[in-house]
């Protein structure tokens, strides 16, 4: 990643920043979905933006670069959601307000992606072949970034991002289908 | 997968995506060379590019307030945006608000389309069409507001009916149900007819876009793909997109400019079809699969799916869904009126298709297709002869006048008809005497080989392919001395060979009698001589290119299969049967290639495939054709053991008997479809048990399909 200079502490520090973003997003997602009317649409970009503002306010100078932040935020979004989906799968859900709120977020995403755990596994498989495509999917799908934002976050041309996206989407679609043997996402 | 291979995969995939759907296949084959694994990998990725919402980002909105409006709940999504129930403060009313997803906000095509929808729909004031109130933009959010229809869409109702859940429609298959859906579709037809009247074609008619209000009345929504004739079209409008299930064939083909009001007639017919049978006309795992089926197959007849459907309603549905626009209702109004006649219990206009119309559909000479799609074993599918193939007792009347070539007068002679199985193998049944010239006879439906002989020994031969229910047929045939007819031909002794075990697509047949076949494909010069002698039309493209560039010894192409048959008949001959062709392709021993076991090279079969992809315009394709097609007989390495050239190379070839070939690798059964033409394998990578199947999408004319003649040795 070209923005390595923002994380002078290396991997450990990146790890730390990641969990910071993760916690922030997790909390935001839960809060933002609470009290919203059913059928309301999730706004991942709004979440990410809000998280960014909070982190900025906290005075953490390492986040001065928004593009850099987006990379982490999108990854964090992915992990928040997949984590939650996994817990939902593993444990019988207790009736907790927070849980239910995040369930809604997962549900919103799964409308577009099918089972998030399957998508996560698909992304892992894709990462073995082409990690950059995974980052594009994270930014565009989980982070809700436009192609332009994604391109600037990755230092790529918009056109490259778009074609990478089309490929990644088809590849994943195909991968998930062949993994599950059937189409896991609903027909439009 | 190593990284260079991955890069290659991505490169080819990206390049294929830039091509129209029907050109991707041939491009892919070309690019992948003989690398089947690479081909399969990329093909499955391409096929997975469906138009659904997989991974499309959840819509992003800046605020729940958009100007005068409060968004309350998402109530649906259309082709261009998400629809919300919204509250309009200034007028204290509820409206439907359609918002362009923000990730499209900087996509000019999408924004233009979104605005076009608002403008097109804004012109429409009709009780069956949701009215548009206004168009607006707040920040980067483009949206428009419209009448809020309090109800459910027809797709949800259909799903409820299928699952046996409560719904607002009368009980399925009751009288009331059929009357209700006739009224419902009539209501839609009325609204669409109104729209057509002021120049707006919806182009995306489907259950999802038909809202049913509390009174059970339909309202059309989502003019997102609408084409306003007055506003002109935008390039994207001609691209295949949206849910494919209800697309008309011309839409699926993405034919430029060919998508008019009759495309709505088709799609509304498809909705009626689903209401009648509770099944979509075509199903498929991917959009591409659905589109392929729309292009080449007829849906299962309504009455075959649901016997309870009133026959007239089934006929109305069939007429609306005719594959060729000219056979559909001439207008949405005519469709609407026929539904009214049904409701009035009066005689309807729609009638089972006549033979003449079937024949027209069958051999309608179309202009050269925008792109010549498939490569390999070409099979163009006859549109609708399908279900008519089930054996019935209706005999077909045939009138044949035999004349001599040099005298052009009727001669005394005899004629016989030999029954063939569907692949052109002789059957055990006895031949039928056809009486004396002129021959007037009746035959049961099926495939027949007719043979005529004059007292002077001149002969002619032709295949009769008779679907049941055919209208009387009238033909002439020209008898020629055998020594004249067989000039340039080679005797092929196929004795002892049958297809049992050799080809999974061929029915098990008896031996093929020895036959003569042209050593070369019919050339441009030969075909020109025929046109000049008989006044027969020349291939369409001859009139549109610099014909001085076309060498006379090139194989003649660009004609329809009917033209090819006419040429053969003029020569006192016929085309090859499917069985004969397969024998020539694989020989007695069932070799992989017509020349034996040796893997193919350009020296064996040429490189005509490249011409298929030569360009967008006719001129470009013609130049590609000149560059990559070769004069007949150029590839001696590709000769069959009998010395026939180009059977497995240079251009593809039309055949004279239908063949029941699979779509993909599934064999069709007799009651599904009759496939009329196919040809030699240009493309030999896709092996299906040693055979190569591919499907062409039209019975039109192609720059890369020619033909050769054949004649049975003796009877």
mmCIF file of C-alpha atoms in Angstrom, chain B residues 34-179:
data_model
loop_
_atom_site.group_PDB
_atom_site.id
_atom_site.type_symbol
_atom_site.label_atom_id
_atom_site.label_comp_id
_atom_site.label_asym_id
_atom_site.label_seq_id
_atom_site.Cartn_x
_atom_site.Cartn_y
_atom_site.Cartn_z
ATOM 1 C CA UNK B 34 -7.029 -24.634 -27.984
ATOM 2 C CA UNK B 35 -6.907 -23.967 -24.269
ATOM 3 C CA UNK B 36 -10.173 -25.479 -23.175
ATOM 4 C CA UNK B 37 -9.624 -24.841 -19.472
ATOM 5 C CA UNK B 38 -9.010 -21.152 -20.098
ATOM 6 C CA UNK B 39 -12.034 -20.998 -22.365
ATOM 7 C CA UNK B 40 -14.239 -22.654 -19.752
ATOM 8 C CA UNK B 41 -12.953 -20.426 -16.992
ATOM 9 C CA UNK B 42 -13.614 -17.193 -18.879
ATOM 10 C CA UNK B 43 -16.901 -18.392 -20.256
ATOM 11 C CA UNK B 44 -18.233 -19.217 -16.826
ATOM 12 C CA UNK B 45 -17.172 -15.796 -15.568
ATOM 13 C CA UNK B 46 -18.824 -14.100 -18.546
ATOM 14 C CA UNK B 47 -21.961 -16.128 -18.011
ATOM 15 C CA UNK B 48 -22.049 -15.041 -14.392
ATOM 16 C CA UNK B 49 -22.417 -11.423 -15.407
ATOM 17 C CA UNK B 50 -26.122 -11.333 -14.884
ATOM 18 C CA UNK B 51 -28.103 -8.139 -14.772
ATOM 19 C CA UNK B 52 -29.321 -8.730 -11.236
ATOM 20 C CA UNK B 53 -28.296 -6.847 -8.156
ATOM 21 C CA UNK B 54 -25.512 -9.085 -6.941
ATOM 22 C CA UNK B 55 -23.084 -6.886 -5.013
ATOM 23 C CA UNK B 56 -24.557 -3.690 -6.374
ATOM 24 C CA UNK B 57 -23.964 -1.287 -3.543
ATOM 25 C CA UNK B 58 -26.895 -0.543 -1.328
ATOM 26 C CA UNK B 59 -28.282 2.772 -2.432
ATOM 27 C CA UNK B 60 -26.739 5.686 -0.694
ATOM 28 C CA UNK B 61 -28.746 8.731 0.116
ATOM 29 C CA UNK B 62 -27.427 11.838 1.750
ATOM 30 C CA UNK B 63 -30.487 12.490 3.821
ATOM 31 C CA UNK B 64 -33.935 11.222 4.397
ATOM 32 C CA UNK B 65 -35.156 14.648 3.379
ATOM 33 C CA UNK B 66 -35.019 15.535 -0.244
ATOM 34 C CA UNK B 67 -36.252 19.075 -0.662
ATOM 35 C CA UNK B 68 -39.973 19.073 -0.154
ATOM 36 C CA UNK B 69 -40.068 15.344 0.511
ATOM 37 C CA UNK B 70 -39.560 13.038 3.475
ATOM 38 C CA UNK B 71 -38.614 9.532 2.515
ATOM 39 C CA UNK B 72 -40.599 7.041 4.538
ATOM 40 C CA UNK B 73 -39.925 3.572 3.284
ATOM 41 C CA UNK B 74 -38.460 1.775 0.343
ATOM 42 C CA UNK B 75 -41.307 0.236 -1.601
ATOM 43 C CA UNK B 76 -39.554 -1.189 -4.594
ATOM 44 C CA UNK B 77 -36.877 -0.832 -7.168
ATOM 45 C CA UNK B 78 -37.060 -0.354 -10.875
ATOM 46 C CA UNK B 79 -34.593 -0.546 -13.687
ATOM 47 C CA UNK B 80 -33.359 2.969 -12.981
ATOM 48 C CA UNK B 81 -33.676 3.502 -9.274
ATOM 49 C CA UNK B 82 -35.143 2.803 -5.901
ATOM 50 C CA UNK B 83 -38.736 3.789 -5.235
ATOM 51 C CA UNK B 84 -39.715 5.187 -1.855
ATOM 52 C CA UNK B 85 -42.987 6.048 -0.261
ATOM 53 C CA UNK B 86 -42.536 9.739 0.527
ATOM 54 C CA UNK B 87 -44.414 12.571 2.129
ATOM 55 C CA UNK B 88 -44.680 15.828 0.242
ATOM 56 C CA UNK B 89 -44.858 18.663 2.769
ATOM 57 C CA UNK B 90 -46.113 21.446 0.520
ATOM 58 C CA UNK B 91 -49.122 19.512 -0.715
ATOM 59 C CA UNK B 92 -49.562 17.252 2.334
ATOM 60 C CA UNK B 93 -49.794 14.145 0.290
ATOM 61 C CA UNK B 94 -48.097 10.808 -0.126
ATOM 62 C CA UNK B 95 -46.202 10.235 -3.333
ATOM 63 C CA UNK B 96 -43.905 7.644 -4.784
ATOM 64 C CA UNK B 97 -40.391 9.000 -5.154
ATOM 65 C CA UNK B 98 -37.897 7.374 -7.407
ATOM 66 C CA UNK B 99 -34.281 8.051 -6.604
ATOM 67 C CA UNK B 100 -31.332 7.415 -8.854
ATOM 68 C CA UNK B 101 -28.806 5.479 -6.770
ATOM 69 C CA UNK B 102 -25.925 7.760 -5.928
ATOM 70 C CA UNK B 103 -23.367 5.489 -7.462
ATOM 71 C CA UNK B 104 -25.008 6.317 -10.789
ATOM 72 C CA UNK B 105 -25.058 10.057 -10.148
ATOM 73 C CA UNK B 106 -21.884 10.627 -12.119
ATOM 74 C CA UNK B 107 -22.781 8.149 -14.824
ATOM 75 C CA UNK B 108 -24.022 10.296 -17.688
ATOM 76 C CA UNK B 109 -25.794 7.429 -19.410
ATOM 77 C CA UNK B 110 -27.694 6.576 -16.254
ATOM 78 C CA UNK B 111 -28.649 10.138 -15.502
ATOM 79 C CA UNK B 112 -29.767 10.662 -19.086
ATOM 80 C CA UNK B 113 -31.817 7.513 -18.951
ATOM 81 C CA UNK B 114 -33.320 8.519 -15.650
ATOM 82 C CA UNK B 115 -34.372 11.864 -17.035
ATOM 83 C CA UNK B 116 -35.621 10.280 -20.202
ATOM 84 C CA UNK B 117 -37.830 8.020 -18.166
ATOM 85 C CA UNK B 118 -39.340 10.998 -16.375
ATOM 86 C CA UNK B 119 -39.876 12.857 -19.621
ATOM 87 C CA UNK B 120 -41.333 9.877 -21.464
ATOM 88 C CA UNK B 121 -43.647 8.939 -18.626
ATOM 89 C CA UNK B 122 -44.427 12.589 -17.970
ATOM 90 C CA UNK B 123 -46.128 12.813 -21.344
ATOM 91 C CA UNK B 124 -48.518 10.030 -20.411
ATOM 92 C CA UNK B 125 -51.800 10.839 -18.737
ATOM 93 C CA UNK B 126 -53.779 7.646 -18.580
ATOM 94 C CA UNK B 127 -55.555 5.873 -15.738
ATOM 95 C CA UNK B 128 -53.465 2.763 -16.428
ATOM 96 C CA UNK B 129 -50.140 4.597 -16.128
ATOM 97 C CA UNK B 130 -48.731 6.055 -12.930
ATOM 98 C CA UNK B 131 -48.594 9.846 -13.470
ATOM 99 C CA UNK B 132 -45.365 11.737 -13.037
ATOM 100 C CA UNK B 133 -45.596 14.811 -10.795
ATOM 101 C CA UNK B 134 -42.184 16.348 -11.178
ATOM 102 C CA UNK B 135 -38.446 15.856 -11.671
ATOM 103 C CA UNK B 136 -35.865 17.296 -9.341
ATOM 104 C CA UNK B 137 -32.315 17.167 -8.129
ATOM 105 C CA UNK B 138 -31.007 17.861 -4.626
ATOM 106 C CA UNK B 139 -27.253 17.902 -4.366
ATOM 107 C CA UNK B 140 -26.177 14.796 -6.187
ATOM 108 C CA UNK B 141 -29.530 13.096 -5.726
ATOM 109 C CA UNK B 142 -31.607 12.894 -8.870
ATOM 110 C CA UNK B 143 -35.221 11.935 -8.302
ATOM 111 C CA UNK B 144 -38.717 12.287 -9.583
ATOM 112 C CA UNK B 145 -42.068 11.899 -7.944
ATOM 113 C CA UNK B 146 -45.147 10.170 -9.166
ATOM 114 C CA UNK B 147 -48.562 8.934 -8.242
ATOM 115 C CA UNK B 148 -48.416 6.432 -5.405
ATOM 116 C CA UNK B 149 -50.311 3.318 -6.389
ATOM 117 C CA UNK B 150 -51.553 1.630 -3.284
ATOM 118 C CA UNK B 151 -51.294 -1.994 -4.148
ATOM 119 C CA UNK B 152 -48.980 -4.817 -5.037
ATOM 120 C CA UNK B 153 -47.113 -5.592 -8.172
ATOM 121 C CA UNK B 154 -48.086 -8.491 -10.372
ATOM 122 C CA UNK B 155 -44.790 -10.295 -9.768
ATOM 123 C CA UNK B 156 -45.635 -10.513 -6.055
ATOM 124 C CA UNK B 157 -49.131 -11.740 -6.882
ATOM 125 C CA UNK B 158 -47.763 -14.394 -9.210
ATOM 126 C CA UNK B 159 -45.343 -15.542 -6.590
ATOM 127 C CA UNK B 160 -48.179 -15.772 -4.062
ATOM 128 C CA UNK B 161 -50.320 -17.774 -6.481
ATOM 129 C CA UNK B 162 -47.483 -20.178 -7.145
ATOM 130 C CA UNK B 163 -46.882 -20.693 -3.463
ATOM 131 C CA UNK B 164 -50.579 -21.018 -2.690
ATOM 132 C CA UNK B 165 -50.431 -17.927 -0.504
ATOM 133 C CA UNK B 166 -53.291 -15.442 -0.217
ATOM 134 C CA UNK B 167 -53.537 -13.045 -3.154
ATOM 135 C CA UNK B 168 -55.975 -10.654 -4.703
ATOM 136 C CA UNK B 169 -56.703 -12.691 -7.809
ATOM 137 C CA UNK B 170 -59.608 -15.130 -8.263
ATOM 138 C CA UNK B 171 -58.779 -18.765 -7.655
ATOM 139 C CA UNK B 172 -56.297 -19.967 -10.271
ATOM 140 C CA UNK B 173 -57.715 -21.847 -13.253
ATOM 141 C CA UNK B 174 -61.288 -20.883 -12.440
ATOM 142 C CA UNK B 175 -63.428 -19.195 -15.089
ATOM 143 C CA UNK B 176 -63.268 -16.035 -13.039
ATOM 144 C CA UNK B 177 -59.472 -16.245 -13.041
ATOM 145 C CA UNK B 178 -59.142 -16.394 -16.800
ATOM 146 C CA UNK B 179 -61.666 -13.611 -17.251
#
